[in-house]
């Protein structure tokens, strides 16, 4: 699992960089890995073998840098940069979609506080905030977590930073895409009956 996780993360780096893990840390088999994604019917039973849940229960070691009643923050065991850390909810949720909004809010509310401390400790002046949600997005451990990745000028960490971004074509295809997304948001909003949210979905 760790080697697959590293290959996915390293694929974001510059092509041909030759980066590879220098050591393997043995990790017990987890129902939270990409080969055994939890189904809706067993989401409540997989925390017994989850790597992050074991850390939370004190059964596996980790360098904890912050913790409260809702979440904790640990150093990533295979960091992309010095200080690369993970914010993890104490309760087990296999994806961002399955994580209650109040838990997501609690995790995100700690980002400015924790990231500031990490940047000062590492001498960085920037950071990336990253969530890999789903297999295609590179999620390997199926317990919601947020990456804080400290950055320094010219570190060239992401291959995408060397790519030129092209302006969005203001055409019918873009308009249809925006309409379709707004339609999905409206359907989701109606299905949850969130009338108190005061959301406003408007077209251009």
C-alpha positions as semicolon CSV with decimal commas, in nm:
position;residue;x (nm);y (nm);z (nm)
1;X;0,000;0,000;0,000
2;X;0,278;0,244;0,094
3;X;0,466;0,185;-0,232
4;X;0,148;0,248;-0,436
5;X;0,076;0,562;-0,236
6;X;0,427;0,690;-0,298
7;X;0,412;0,617;-0,670
8;X;0,087;0,815;-0,697
9;X;0,223;1,110;-0,501
10;X;0,553;1,104;-0,690
11;X;0,367;1,102;-1,021
12;X;0,281;1,465;-0,944
13;X;0,650;1,548;-0,942
14;X;0,858;1,639;-1,243
15;X;0,872;1,355;-1,499
16;X;1,202;1,174;-1,491
17;X;1,293;1,307;-1,148
18;X;1,378;0,951;-1,045
19;X;1,233;0,998;-0,699
20;X;1,150;0,680;-0,518
21;X;1,104;0,580;-0,156
22;X;1,437;0,515;0,011
23;X;1,284;0,287;0,272
24;X;0,967;0,097;0,329
25;X;0,772;0,127;0,652
26;X;0,574;-0,189;0,720
27;X;0,206;-0,113;0,751
28;X;-0,056;-0,373;0,827
29;X;-0,318;-0,452;0,564
30;X;-0,603;-0,203;0,580
31;X;-0,960;-0,216;0,458
32;X;-0,907;0,151;0,382
33;X;-0,665;0,094;0,098
34;X;-0,741;0,121;-0,270
35;X;-0,771;-0,254;-0,321
36;X;-1,050;-0,288;-0,067
37;X;-1,264;0,020;-0,096
38;X;-1,547;0,019;0,158
39;X;-1,899;-0,013;0,027
40;X;-2,190;0,186;0,165
41;X;-2,296;-0,117;0,366
42;X;-1,970;-0,163;0,557
43;X;-1,847;0,194;0,610
44;X;-1,899;0,162;0,983
45;X;-1,694;-0,157;1,025
46;X;-1,363;-0,083;0,855
47;X;-1,205;0,142;1,118
48;X;-1,069;-0,164;1,302
49;X;-0,802;-0,212;1,035
50;X;-0,763;0,149;0,919
51;X;-0,407;0,283;0,947
52;X;-0,525;0,625;1,064
53;X;-0,773;0,479;1,311
54;X;-0,491;0,275;1,464
55;X;-0,288;0,594;1,507
56;X;-0,588;0,766;1,666
57;X;-0,635;0,473;1,907
58;X;-0,265;0,481;1,996
59;X;-0,198;0,139;1,840
60;X;0,044;0,270;1,575
61;X;0,316;0,534;1,618
62;X;0,298;0,879;1,464
63;X;0,449;1,224;1,512
64;X;0,146;1,419;1,633
65;X;0,181;1,794;1,603
66;X;-0,177;1,893;1,695
67;X;-0,490;1,731;1,835
68;X;-0,831;1,830;1,968
69;X;-1,168;1,662;2,020
70;X;-1,248;1,640;1,646
71;X;-0,918;1,592;1,464
72;X;-0,546;1,555;1,488
73;X;-0,252;1,650;1,267
74;X;0,047;1,422;1,208
75;X;0,363;1,434;1,001
76;X;0,331;1,233;0,679
77;X;0,559;0,927;0,693
78;X;0,665;0,978;0,330
79;X;0,660;1,358;0,289
80;X;0,672;1,539;-0,041
81;X;0,843;1,828;0,139
82;X;0,981;1,892;0,486
83;X;0,684;1,942;0,718
84;X;0,427;1,765;0,493
85;X;0,144;1,693;0,737
86;X;-0,203;1,538;0,744
87;X;-0,514;1,661;0,925
88;X;-0,727;1,358;1,013
89;X;-1,072;1,339;1,176
90;X;-1,090;1,121;1,486
91;X;-1,400;0,947;1,354
92;X;-1,368;0,721;1,050
93;X;-1,512;0,852;0,722
94;X;-1,393;0,688;0,398
95;X;-1,434;0,995;0,176
96;X;-1,495;1,366;0,184
97;X;-1,853;1,308;0,068
98;X;-1,914;1,075;0,363
99;X;-1,767;1,324;0,612
100;X;-2,025;1,540;0,793
101;X;-2,003;1,912;0,708
102;X;-1,937;2,007;1,070
103;X;-1,634;1,774;1,079
104;X;-1,502;1,914;0,751
105;X;-1,554;2,265;0,889
106;X;-1,368;2,179;1,209
107;X;-1,075;2,036;1,012
108;X;-1,058;2,330;0,772
109;X;-1,084;2,583;1,055
110;X;-0,750;2,454;1,188
111;X;-0,567;2,496;0,856
112;X;-0,457;2,862;0,905
113;X;-0,334;2,791;1,259
114;X;-0,151;2,466;1,180
115;X;-0,012;2,573;0,841
116;X;0,129;2,892;0,991
117;X;0,316;2,691;1,254
118;X;0,444;2,444;0,994
119;X;0,568;2,723;0,765
120;X;0,750;2,895;1,049
121;X;0,906;2,569;1,166
122;X;1,026;2,476;0,816
123;X;1,123;2,821;0,692
124;X;0,861;2,803;0,418
125;X;0,651;3,092;0,295
126;X;0,377;2,900;0,113
127;X;0,187;2,572;0,122
128;X;-0,045;2,355;-0,083
129;X;-0,371;2,230;0,065
130;X;-0,468;1,900;-0,095
131;X;-0,743;1,639;-0,062
132;X;-0,722;1,322;-0,271
133;X;-1,085;1,211;-0,287
134;X;-1,140;0,880;-0,469
135;X;-0,908;0,635;-0,642
136;X;-0,876;0,831;-0,966
137;X;-0,769;1,136;-0,763
138;X;-0,494;0,938;-0,591
139;X;-0,665;0,848;-0,262
140;X;-0,497;0,541;-0,114
141;X;-0,599;0,545;0,252
142;X;-0,976;0,559;0,269
143;X;-1,005;0,769;0,583
144;X;-1,066;1,137;0,502
145;X;-0,753;1,350;0,541
146;X;-0,620;1,687;0,432
147;X;-0,259;1,732;0,319
148;X;-0,067;2,045;0,418
149;X;0,245;2,059;0,198
150;X;0,493;2,339;0,277
151;X;0,647;2,508;-0,027
152;X;0,951;2,721;-0,101
153;X;1,028;2,933;-0,406
154;X;1,155;2,739;-0,708
155;X;1,115;2,398;-0,541
156;X;0,935;2,278;-0,858
157;X;0,737;2,021;-0,662
158;X;0,443;1,981;-0,901
159;X;0,487;1,892;-1,265
160;X;0,172;2,092;-1,342
161;X;0,348;2,412;-1,238
162;X;0,555;2,397;-1,556
163;X;0,243;2,368;-1,772
164;X;0,086;2,674;-1,929
165;X;-0,278;2,727;-1,838
166;X;-0,512;2,806;-2,122
167;X;-0,805;3,046;-2,089
168;X;-1,151;2,897;-2,072
169;X;-1,330;2,909;-2,406
170;X;-1,638;3,123;-2,353
171;X;-1,860;2,913;-2,573
172;X;-2,175;2,701;-2,561
173;X;-1,988;2,402;-2,423
174;X;-1,866;2,601;-2,122
175;X;-2,214;2,746;-2,074
176;X;-2,370;2,398;-2,084
177;X;-2,115;2,272;-1,831
178;X;-2,192;2,558;-1,592
179;X;-2,566;2,496;-1,634
180;X;-2,522;2,125;-1,568
181;X;-2,318;2,184;-1,252
182;X;-2,576;2,433;-1,123
183;X;-2,850;2,180;-1,199
184;X;-2,667;1,914;-0,997
185;X;-2,617;2,157;-0,710
186;X;-2,987;2,244;-0,715
187;X;-3,088;1,877;-0,717
188;X;-2,852;1,802;-0,430
189;X;-2,975;2,105;-0,238
190;X;-3,337;2,003;-0,283
191;X;-3,275;1,641;-0,189
192;X;-3,121;1,747;0,140
193;X;-3,395;2,003;0,195
194;X;-3,139;2,263;0,298
195;X;-3,368;2,563;0,279
196;X;-3,196;2,730;0,573
197;X;-2,864;2,747;0,389
198;X;-2,979;3,041;0,180
199;X;-2,788;2,923;-0,126
200;X;-2,838;3,122;-0,444
201;X;-2,783;2,946;-0,776
202;X;-2,781;3,196;-1,058
203;X;-2,673;3,188;-1,420
204;X;-2,466;3,446;-1,602
